[in-house]
mmCIF file of C-alpha atoms and ligand atoms in Angstrom:
data_model
loop_
_atom_site.group_PDB
_atom_site.id
_atom_site.type_symbol
_atom_site.label_atom_id
_atom_site.label_comp_id
_atom_site.label_asym_id
_atom_site.label_seq_id
_atom_site.Cartn_x
_atom_site.Cartn_y
_atom_site.Cartn_z
ATOM 1 C CA MET A 1036 0.000 0.000 0.000
ATOM 2 C CA THR A 1037 1.310 3.438 -0.754
ATOM 3 C CA SER A 1038 1.666 5.815 2.132
ATOM 4 C CA SER A 1039 3.910 8.698 2.973
ATOM 5 C CA SER A 1040 4.225 7.372 6.483
ATOM 6 C CA SER A 1041 4.395 3.611 5.938
ATOM 7 C CA SER A 1042 7.065 1.957 7.991
ATOM 8 C CA GLY A 1043 10.417 1.210 6.422
ATOM 9 C CA GLN A 1044 11.476 -0.396 9.671
ATOM 10 C CA LYS A 1045 13.735 -3.402 9.365
ATOM 11 C CA ARG A 1046 14.726 -4.126 12.913
ATOM 12 C CA GLY A 1047 13.574 -5.681 16.127
ATOM 13 C CA PHE A 1048 11.859 -9.019 16.548
ATOM 14 C CA ILE A 1049 9.170 -10.956 14.716
ATOM 15 C CA TRP A 1050 6.985 -13.718 16.110
ATOM 16 C CA HIS A 1051 7.319 -16.524 13.552
ATOM 17 C CA ASN A 1052 5.641 -19.921 13.948
ATOM 18 C CA GLY A 1053 5.771 -19.764 17.722
ATOM 19 C CA LYS A 1054 9.318 -18.372 18.052
ATOM 20 C CA ILE A 1055 10.565 -14.847 18.550
ATOM 21 C CA LYS A 1056 13.227 -14.222 15.903
ATOM 22 C CA PRO A 1057 15.432 -11.285 14.901
ATOM 23 C CA TRP A 1058 13.882 -9.361 11.972
ATOM 24 C CA GLU A 1059 16.329 -10.748 9.364
ATOM 25 C CA ASP A 1060 15.771 -14.396 10.343
ATOM 26 C CA ALA A 1061 11.984 -14.446 9.790
ATOM 27 C CA THR A 1062 12.131 -15.527 6.132
ATOM 28 C CA VAL A 1063 9.927 -17.455 3.688
ATOM 29 C CA HIS A 1064 10.859 -19.854 0.864
ATOM 30 C CA VAL A 1065 10.213 -18.701 -2.733
ATOM 31 C CA SER A 1066 7.940 -21.720 -3.304
ATOM 32 C CA ALA A 1067 5.469 -20.400 -0.697
ATOM 33 C CA HIS A 1068 1.892 -20.907 -1.921
ATOM 34 C CA ALA A 1069 0.886 -17.404 -0.760
ATOM 35 C CA LEU A 1070 3.546 -15.816 -2.951
ATOM 36 C CA HIS A 1071 2.170 -17.546 -6.057
ATOM 37 C CA TYR A 1072 -1.559 -17.550 -5.320
ATOM 38 C CA GLY A 1073 -2.247 -14.789 -2.793
ATOM 39 C CA SER A 1074 -3.293 -17.276 -0.091
ATOM 40 C CA SER A 1075 -2.629 -15.188 2.988
ATOM 41 C CA VAL A 1076 -4.978 -13.637 5.516
ATOM 42 C CA PHE A 1077 -3.886 -10.877 7.822
ATOM 43 C CA GLU A 1078 -4.833 -8.124 10.246
ATOM 44 C CA GLY A 1079 -3.700 -4.603 10.948
ATOM 45 C CA GLU A 1080 -3.996 -3.666 14.620
ATOM 46 C CA ARG A 1081 -2.874 -0.746 16.701
ATOM 47 C CA VAL A 1082 -1.332 -0.534 20.141
ATOM 48 C CA TYR A 1083 -1.808 2.886 21.724
ATOM 49 C CA LYS A 1084 -0.010 4.461 24.632
ATOM 50 C CA THR A 1085 -3.035 4.782 26.939
ATOM 51 C CA HIS A 1086 -3.874 5.853 30.463
ATOM 52 C CA LYS A 1087 -3.806 2.094 31.268
ATOM 53 C CA GLY A 1088 -0.333 1.656 29.741
ATOM 54 C CA PRO A 1089 0.318 0.328 26.229
ATOM 55 C CA ALA A 1090 -2.866 -1.398 25.047
ATOM 56 C CA PHE A 1091 -4.280 -2.986 21.911
ATOM 57 C CA PHE A 1092 -7.454 -1.478 20.477
ATOM 58 C CA ARG A 1093 -10.035 -4.222 19.842
ATOM 59 C CA LEU A 1094 -7.492 -7.064 19.797
ATOM 60 C CA HIS A 1095 -10.137 -9.783 20.228
ATOM 61 C CA ALA A 1096 -12.222 -8.486 17.318
ATOM 62 C CA HIS A 1097 -9.150 -8.420 15.058
ATOM 63 C CA THR A 1098 -8.051 -11.925 15.993
ATOM 64 C CA HIS A 1099 -11.587 -13.177 15.485
ATOM 65 C CA ARG A 1100 -11.727 -11.640 11.992
ATOM 66 C CA LEU A 1101 -8.324 -13.184 11.220
ATOM 67 C CA PHE A 1102 -9.696 -16.621 12.069
ATOM 68 C CA ASP A 1103 -12.873 -15.924 10.069
ATOM 69 C CA SER A 1104 -10.773 -14.923 7.037
ATOM 70 C CA ALA A 1105 -8.819 -18.193 7.372
ATOM 71 C CA ARG A 1106 -12.086 -20.140 7.693
ATOM 72 C CA ILE A 1107 -13.379 -18.728 4.391
ATOM 73 C CA TYR A 1108 -10.237 -19.974 2.632
ATOM 74 C CA GLU A 1109 -10.136 -23.306 4.554
ATOM 75 C CA ILE A 1110 -6.771 -22.483 6.117
ATOM 76 C CA ASP A 1111 -6.390 -24.570 9.281
ATOM 77 C CA ILE A 1112 -4.685 -22.829 12.188
ATOM 78 C CA ASP A 1113 -2.774 -24.770 14.834
ATOM 79 C CA TYR A 1114 -3.340 -22.064 17.446
ATOM 80 C CA THR A 1115 -6.356 -20.807 19.380
ATOM 81 C CA GLU A 1116 -7.512 -17.192 19.180
ATOM 82 C CA GLU A 1117 -6.316 -16.694 22.745
ATOM 83 C CA GLU A 1118 -2.851 -17.993 21.855
ATOM 84 C CA ILE A 1119 -2.649 -15.494 18.990
ATOM 85 C CA ASN A 1120 -3.862 -12.692 21.293
ATOM 86 C CA ALA A 1121 -1.085 -13.611 23.736
ATOM 87 C CA ALA A 1122 1.486 -13.777 20.912
ATOM 88 C CA CYS A 1123 0.477 -10.300 19.687
ATOM 89 C CA CYS A 1124 1.075 -8.875 23.171
ATOM 90 C CA GLN A 1125 4.311 -10.841 23.484
ATOM 91 C CA ILE A 1126 5.864 -9.448 20.280
ATOM 92 C CA VAL A 1127 5.062 -5.836 21.182
ATOM 93 C CA ARG A 1128 6.650 -6.385 24.593
ATOM 94 C CA ALA A 1129 9.679 -8.108 22.978
ATOM 95 C CA ASN A 1130 10.178 -4.998 20.827
ATOM 96 C CA ASN A 1131 9.815 -2.769 23.873
ATOM 97 C CA MET A 1132 7.209 -0.610 22.145
ATOM 98 C CA GLU A 1133 4.609 1.617 23.790
ATOM 99 C CA SER A 1134 2.666 2.115 20.585
ATOM 100 C CA ALA A 1135 2.763 0.050 17.412
ATOM 101 C CA TYR A 1136 1.027 -1.107 14.262
ATOM 102 C CA VAL A 1137 0.776 -4.879 14.575
ATOM 103 C CA ARG A 1138 0.474 -7.151 11.554
ATOM 104 C CA PRO A 1139 -0.397 -10.815 12.161
ATOM 105 C CA ILE A 1140 -0.369 -12.833 8.927
ATOM 106 C CA ILE A 1141 -1.348 -16.447 8.319
ATOM 107 C CA PHE A 1142 -0.351 -17.909 4.981
ATOM 108 C CA ARG A 1143 0.068 -21.086 3.033
ATOM 109 C CA GLY A 1144 3.799 -21.659 2.985
ATOM 110 C CA ALA A 1145 6.234 -23.896 1.131
ATOM 111 C CA GLY A 1146 5.129 -27.235 -0.288
ATOM 112 C CA SER A 1147 3.609 -28.216 -3.600
ATOM 113 C CA LEU A 1148 2.953 -25.595 -6.275
ATOM 114 C CA GLY A 1149 -0.549 -26.858 -7.082
ATOM 115 C CA VAL A 1150 -3.336 -24.317 -6.695
ATOM 116 C CA ILE A 1151 -5.095 -26.732 -4.344
ATOM 117 C CA PRO A 1152 -2.719 -26.902 -1.388
ATOM 118 C CA LYS A 1153 -1.559 -30.448 -0.636
ATOM 119 C CA GLY A 1154 -0.972 -31.935 2.790
ATOM 120 C CA GLU A 1155 2.713 -30.989 2.738
ATOM 121 C CA THR A 1156 1.965 -27.279 2.235
ATOM 122 C CA THR A 1157 2.589 -25.590 5.552
ATOM 123 C CA VAL A 1158 0.394 -22.996 7.253
ATOM 124 C CA ASP A 1159 2.772 -20.362 8.600
ATOM 125 C CA ILE A 1160 2.078 -17.506 10.978
ATOM 126 C CA ALA A 1161 4.052 -14.350 11.589
ATOM 127 C CA ILE A 1162 3.369 -11.297 13.716
ATOM 128 C CA LEU A 1163 5.226 -8.042 13.040
ATOM 129 C CA ALA A 1164 5.186 -4.974 15.278
ATOM 130 C CA LEU A 1165 6.010 -1.775 13.392
ATOM 131 C CA ASP A 1166 6.313 1.940 13.974
ATOM 132 C CA TRP A 1167 3.617 3.351 11.742
ATOM 133 C CA GLY A 1168 2.265 6.860 12.170
ATOM 134 C CA ALA A 1169 -0.866 8.348 10.604
ATOM 135 C CA TYR A 1170 -1.511 6.319 7.423
ATOM 136 C CA LEU A 1171 -2.495 9.318 5.317
ATOM 137 C CA GLY A 1172 -0.018 11.673 6.995
ATOM 138 C CA ASP A 1173 -1.304 15.077 8.113
ATOM 139 C CA ALA A 1174 -4.615 14.502 6.271
ATOM 140 C CA ILE A 1175 -5.854 13.333 9.669
ATOM 141 C CA HIS A 1176 -5.810 17.037 10.689
ATOM 142 C CA LYS A 1177 -6.272 18.985 7.473
ATOM 143 C CA GLY A 1178 -8.359 16.511 5.461
ATOM 144 C CA ALA A 1179 -7.569 14.254 2.520
ATOM 145 C CA ASP A 1180 -8.042 15.023 -1.165
ATOM 146 C CA VAL A 1181 -9.603 11.919 -2.665
ATOM 147 C CA CYS A 1182 -10.973 10.794 -6.021
ATOM 148 C CA VAL A 1183 -13.494 8.259 -7.170
ATOM 149 C CA SER A 1184 -11.402 5.523 -8.726
ATOM 150 C CA SER A 1185 -11.831 4.256 -12.269
ATOM 151 C CA TRP A 1186 -11.429 0.788 -10.716
ATOM 152 C CA ASN A 1187 -14.486 -0.846 -9.149
ATOM 153 C CA ARG A 1188 -14.335 -2.893 -5.985
ATOM 154 C CA VAL A 1189 -14.595 -6.678 -6.322
ATOM 155 C CA ALA A 1190 -18.089 -7.919 -7.182
ATOM 156 C CA PRO A 1191 -20.015 -10.182 -4.794
ATOM 157 C CA ASN A 1192 -19.283 -13.879 -5.287
ATOM 158 C CA THR A 1193 -15.904 -13.211 -6.870
ATOM 159 C CA PHE A 1194 -13.469 -12.518 -4.032
ATOM 160 C CA PRO A 1195 -15.050 -12.429 -0.564
ATOM 161 C CA SER A 1196 -14.633 -8.878 0.705
ATOM 162 C CA TRP A 1197 -15.256 -9.934 4.303
ATOM 163 C CA ALA A 1198 -12.008 -11.931 4.231
ATOM 164 C CA LYS A 1199 -8.995 -9.729 4.837
ATOM 165 C CA ALA A 1200 -6.920 -11.723 2.365
ATOM 166 C CA GLY A 1201 -3.612 -10.718 0.772
ATOM 167 C CA GLY A 1202 -5.022 -11.243 -2.732
ATOM 168 C CA ASN A 1203 -7.780 -8.658 -2.153
ATOM 169 C CA TYR A 1204 -5.133 -5.982 -1.874
ATOM 170 C CA LEU A 1205 -4.361 -6.195 -5.591
ATOM 171 C CA SER A 1206 -7.635 -4.269 -5.949
ATOM 172 C CA SER A 1207 -6.532 -1.801 -3.240
ATOM 173 C CA GLN A 1208 -3.171 -1.326 -4.946
ATOM 174 C CA LEU A 1209 -4.780 -0.394 -8.268
ATOM 175 C CA ILE A 1210 -7.109 2.080 -6.561
ATOM 176 C CA ALA A 1211 -4.403 3.697 -4.413
ATOM 177 C CA LEU A 1212 -1.746 3.768 -7.165
ATOM 178 C CA GLU A 1213 -4.107 5.483 -9.599
ATOM 179 C CA ALA A 1214 -5.125 8.022 -6.943
ATOM 180 C CA LYS A 1215 -1.485 8.855 -6.062
ATOM 181 C CA ARG A 1216 -0.464 9.069 -9.717
ATOM 182 C CA ASN A 1217 -3.177 11.649 -10.274
ATOM 183 C CA GLY A 1218 -2.169 13.698 -7.243
ATOM 184 C CA TYR A 1219 -4.771 12.524 -4.717
ATOM 185 C CA ASP A 1220 -4.187 11.170 -1.218
ATOM 186 C CA GLU A 1221 -6.519 8.212 -1.651
ATOM 187 C CA GLY A 1222 -9.052 6.606 -4.000
ATOM 188 C CA ILE A 1223 -12.626 5.624 -3.257
ATOM 189 C CA ALA A 1224 -14.091 2.725 -5.210
ATOM 190 C CA LEU A 1225 -17.615 2.107 -6.385
ATOM 191 C CA GLY A 1226 -19.020 -1.393 -6.223
ATOM 192 C CA HIS A 1227 -19.990 -3.548 -9.221
ATOM 193 C CA ASN A 1228 -23.404 -1.798 -9.234
ATOM 194 C CA GLY A 1229 -21.943 1.720 -9.408
ATOM 195 C CA LEU A 1230 -22.838 2.498 -5.785
ATOM 196 C CA LEU A 1231 -20.341 3.620 -3.129
ATOM 197 C CA SER A 1232 -18.181 0.911 -1.617
ATOM 198 C CA GLU A 1233 -15.018 1.950 0.273
ATOM 199 C CA GLY A 1234 -11.545 3.453 0.056
ATOM 200 C CA ALA A 1235 -8.475 1.434 -0.936
ATOM 201 C CA GLY A 1236 -7.810 0.758 2.747
ATOM 202 C CA GLU A 1237 -10.622 2.485 4.608
ATOM 203 C CA ASN A 1238 -14.373 2.441 5.143
ATOM 204 C CA LEU A 1239 -16.382 5.487 4.264
ATOM 205 C CA PHE A 1240 -18.758 7.760 6.220
ATOM 206 C CA LEU A 1241 -20.854 10.663 4.921
ATOM 207 C CA VAL A 1242 -22.759 13.264 6.916
ATOM 208 C CA GLN A 1243 -25.764 15.042 5.476
ATOM 209 C CA ASN A 1244 -28.221 17.119 7.528
ATOM 210 C CA GLY A 1245 -26.849 15.693 10.786
ATOM 211 C CA ILE A 1246 -27.304 12.049 9.717
ATOM 212 C CA LEU A 1247 -24.267 9.775 9.563
ATOM 213 C CA ARG A 1248 -24.403 7.341 6.662
ATOM 214 C CA THR A 1249 -22.144 4.482 5.600
ATOM 215 C CA PRO A 1250 -22.447 1.788 2.907
ATOM 216 C CA PRO A 1251 -23.699 -1.537 4.340
ATOM 217 C CA VAL A 1252 -21.472 -4.610 4.738
ATOM 218 C CA SER A 1253 -23.078 -6.028 1.564
ATOM 219 C CA SER A 1254 -21.472 -3.225 -0.517
ATOM 220 C CA SER A 1255 -18.269 -5.243 -1.198
ATOM 221 C CA ILE A 1256 -16.516 -3.683 1.791
ATOM 222 C CA LEU A 1257 -14.277 -5.109 4.447
ATOM 223 C CA ALA A 1258 -16.505 -5.120 7.531
ATOM 224 C CA GLY A 1259 -14.145 -2.781 9.329
ATOM 225 C CA ILE A 1260 -13.562 -2.808 13.058
ATOM 226 C CA THR A 1261 -13.021 0.969 13.130
ATOM 227 C CA ARG A 1262 -16.289 1.336 11.165
ATOM 228 C CA ASP A 1263 -18.046 -0.713 13.830
ATOM 229 C CA SER A 1264 -16.406 1.382 16.574
ATOM 230 C CA VAL A 1265 -17.485 4.654 14.926
ATOM 231 C CA ILE A 1266 -21.082 3.410 14.553
ATOM 232 C CA THR A 1267 -21.075 2.387 18.234
ATOM 233 C CA LEU A 1268 -19.631 5.734 19.371
ATOM 234 C CA ALA A 1269 -22.073 7.716 17.195
ATOM 235 C CA LYS A 1270 -25.099 5.833 18.544
ATOM 236 C CA ASN A 1271 -23.798 6.427 22.054
ATOM 237 C CA MET A 1272 -23.620 10.166 21.217
ATOM 238 C CA ASN A 1273 -27.200 10.123 19.853
ATOM 239 C CA ILE A 1274 -26.026 10.817 16.304
ATOM 240 C CA PRO A 1275 -28.464 9.107 13.913
ATOM 241 C CA VAL A 1276 -26.685 6.385 11.892
ATOM 242 C CA GLU A 1277 -27.845 4.741 8.687
ATOM 243 C CA GLU A 1278 -26.149 1.824 6.959
ATOM 244 C CA LYS A 1279 -27.491 2.125 3.444
ATOM 245 C CA GLU A 1280 -26.524 1.965 -0.198
ATOM 246 C CA LEU A 1281 -25.433 5.365 -1.480
ATOM 247 C CA PRO A 1282 -24.877 6.740 -4.975
ATOM 248 C CA ARG A 1283 -21.623 8.434 -6.009
ATOM 249 C CA GLU A 1284 -23.240 11.879 -5.997
ATOM 250 C CA ALA A 1285 -23.850 11.601 -2.248
ATOM 251 C CA LEU A 1286 -20.108 12.336 -1.921
ATOM 252 C CA TYR A 1287 -20.571 15.685 -3.689
ATOM 253 C CA LEU A 1288 -23.635 16.714 -1.680
ATOM 254 C CA SER A 1289 -22.435 15.763 1.808
ATOM 255 C CA ASP A 1290 -21.660 18.275 4.544
ATOM 256 C CA GLU A 1291 -18.862 16.022 5.796
ATOM 257 C CA VAL A 1292 -17.042 12.936 4.518
ATOM 258 C CA PHE A 1293 -14.491 10.905 6.422
ATOM 259 C CA MET A 1294 -12.643 7.606 6.064
ATOM 260 C CA VAL A 1295 -11.900 5.165 8.848
ATOM 261 C CA GLY A 1296 -9.608 2.202 9.395
ATOM 262 C CA THR A 1297 -6.998 0.921 11.797
ATOM 263 C CA ALA A 1298 -4.235 2.569 9.782
ATOM 264 C CA ALA A 1299 -6.183 5.718 8.767
ATOM 265 C CA GLU A 1300 -7.978 6.016 12.149
ATOM 266 C CA ILE A 1301 -10.570 8.778 11.469
ATOM 267 C CA THR A 1302 -9.353 10.862 8.512
ATOM 268 C CA PRO A 1303 -11.545 13.721 7.266
ATOM 269 C CA VAL A 1304 -11.975 14.204 3.513
ATOM 270 C CA ARG A 1305 -11.710 17.808 2.351
ATOM 271 C CA SER A 1306 -12.318 17.282 -1.372
ATOM 272 C CA VAL A 1307 -13.645 14.598 -3.691
ATOM 273 C CA ASP A 1308 -12.636 14.804 -7.353
ATOM 274 C CA ARG A 1309 -11.344 18.329 -6.563
ATOM 275 C CA LYS A 1310 -14.789 19.428 -5.364
ATOM 276 C CA PRO A 1311 -14.597 20.790 -1.779
ATOM 277 C CA VAL A 1312 -16.652 18.902 0.810
ATOM 278 C CA GLY A 1313 -18.941 20.994 3.044
ATOM 279 C CA LYS A 1314 -18.078 24.326 4.667
ATOM 280 C CA GLU A 1315 -15.252 23.326 6.999
ATOM 281 C CA CYS A 1316 -12.864 20.393 7.354
ATOM 282 C CA PRO A 1317 -13.015 18.571 9.662
ATOM 283 C CA GLY A 1318 -16.727 19.240 10.133
ATOM 284 C CA PRO A 1319 -18.385 19.193 13.562
ATOM 285 C CA ILE A 1320 -19.546 15.552 13.542
ATOM 286 C CA THR A 1321 -16.180 14.298 12.262
ATOM 287 C CA LYS A 1322 -14.459 16.336 14.980
ATOM 288 C CA ALA A 1323 -16.774 15.029 17.709
ATOM 289 C CA LEU A 1324 -16.193 11.431 16.594
ATOM 290 C CA GLN A 1325 -12.415 11.933 16.422
ATOM 291 C CA LYS A 1326 -12.536 13.304 19.967
ATOM 292 C CA ALA A 1327 -14.608 10.371 21.221
ATOM 293 C CA PHE A 1328 -12.385 7.838 19.399
ATOM 294 C CA PHE A 1329 -9.032 9.201 20.584
ATOM 295 C CA GLY A 1330 -10.610 9.779 24.014
ATOM 296 C CA ILE A 1331 -10.652 5.985 24.485
ATOM 297 C CA PHE A 1332 -6.860 6.137 24.700
ATOM 298 C CA ASP A 1333 -6.490 8.953 27.229
ATOM 299 C CA GLY A 1334 -9.517 7.905 29.275
ATOM 300 C CA SER A 1335 -11.662 10.936 28.388
ATOM 301 C CA THR A 1336 -14.083 8.517 26.686
ATOM 302 C CA ALA A 1337 -15.120 5.694 29.027
ATOM 303 C CA ASP A 1338 -14.177 2.314 27.528
ATOM 304 C CA GLN A 1339 -17.594 0.848 28.301
ATOM 305 C CA TRP A 1340 -17.157 -1.779 25.577
ATOM 306 C CA ASN A 1341 -13.862 -3.159 26.888
ATOM 307 C CA TRP A 1342 -12.053 -2.262 23.671
ATOM 308 C CA LEU A 1343 -8.633 -1.900 25.274
ATOM 309 C CA THR A 1344 -6.402 -4.891 26.005
ATOM 310 C CA PRO A 1345 -3.330 -3.780 27.973
ATOM 311 C CA LEU A 1346 -0.191 -5.699 26.939
ATOM 312 C CA ASP A 1347 0.175 -7.197 30.396
ATOM 313 C CA THR A 1348 -3.270 -8.857 30.152
ATOM 314 C CA TYR A 1349 -1.423 -11.936 28.957
ATOM 315 C CA ALA A 1350 1.246 -13.393 31.246
ATOM 316 C CA LYS A 1351 4.827 -13.069 30.065
HETATM 317 C C1 PLP B 512 -10.081 -2.418 2.205
HETATM 318 C C2 PLP B 512 -10.211 -1.996 3.622
HETATM 319 N N1 PLP B 512 -11.401 -1.533 4.059
HETATM 320 C C3 PLP B 512 -11.580 -1.145 5.332
HETATM 321 C C4 PLP B 512 -10.548 -1.177 6.242
HETATM 322 C C5 PLP B 512 -10.774 -0.768 7.663
HETATM 323 O O1 PLP B 512 -10.829 -1.909 8.474
HETATM 324 P P1 PLP B 512 -10.422 -1.858 10.009
HETATM 325 O O2 PLP B 512 -11.143 -0.719 10.612
HETATM 326 O O3 PLP B 512 -10.892 -3.172 10.555
HETATM 327 O O4 PLP B 512 -8.955 -1.704 10.065
HETATM 328 C C6 PLP B 512 -9.293 -1.650 5.838
HETATM 329 C C7 PLP B 512 -8.171 -1.682 6.778
HETATM 330 O O5 PLP B 512 -7.710 -2.684 7.139
HETATM 331 C C8 PLP B 512 -9.129 -2.077 4.498
HETATM 332 O O6 PLP B 512 -7.942 -2.527 4.087
#
């Protein structure tokens, strides 16, 4: 994925098939099935420096989605969700980090080169902990300039959008590369039916007349965990929320637009296809939701949903 602030880090430790290894020793053979056929599933998670110490945001939800993604592709995992939760905490501690972007990945490894993985094809797991700042740089404060991509999102019953699979990110790469090439921060894709879907690596929210709207999970989107958190926070703040199909022109008529994701957090959109969005950026509802979201990490928003998992939740 393209990003001005993506991590170029090549140091520290990586959890690899149950062992903690130095960065340079966590390698994969060129015959790995995932390299040839895209058969990996992964997560992107954040650890924040919080009032409770370093803590994962929604670790259990991420690990659960990781296992669901593997289930869709019939990838058997030799670990329990709790063991992966513990391993995620362990690798952040091993790297001595107070905040991090954590990337667990499960993939079909070396073995036969047949498309249908044979018994000897391994299932490998790695967990990386990276320094990764705001995904879209200072757009988180000043707003992103985005375009509607000429690429559509995957159609239903082609690639499952609910699986966070490596192969799906070929679509994201095309959308993001085109957007960058044309001078935008990010691209938004329409679905196969011409209705709004999502950004290359973010879910989408629109505000019109005080109502918060977002495409439903049937709109070829990744059912994002940040999206779910924003819906929960908005309902808690008595902001009306609608999950409904939306046409492209809704982007041009909205008072506010913002994109959400683990990497992008809550990033306001200040223009779509060079047309300015609303009167101010970020708008008042975007600002209120940013405040509530980041408030989880300094304690100014009560974590009534138990979204934080401090690193020391799991024994060393
Ligand atoms: C295509 C896509 N949509 C949406 C999201 C947001 O998902 P989440 O909030 O679970 O990180 C992501 C980020 O991982 C993504 O890659």
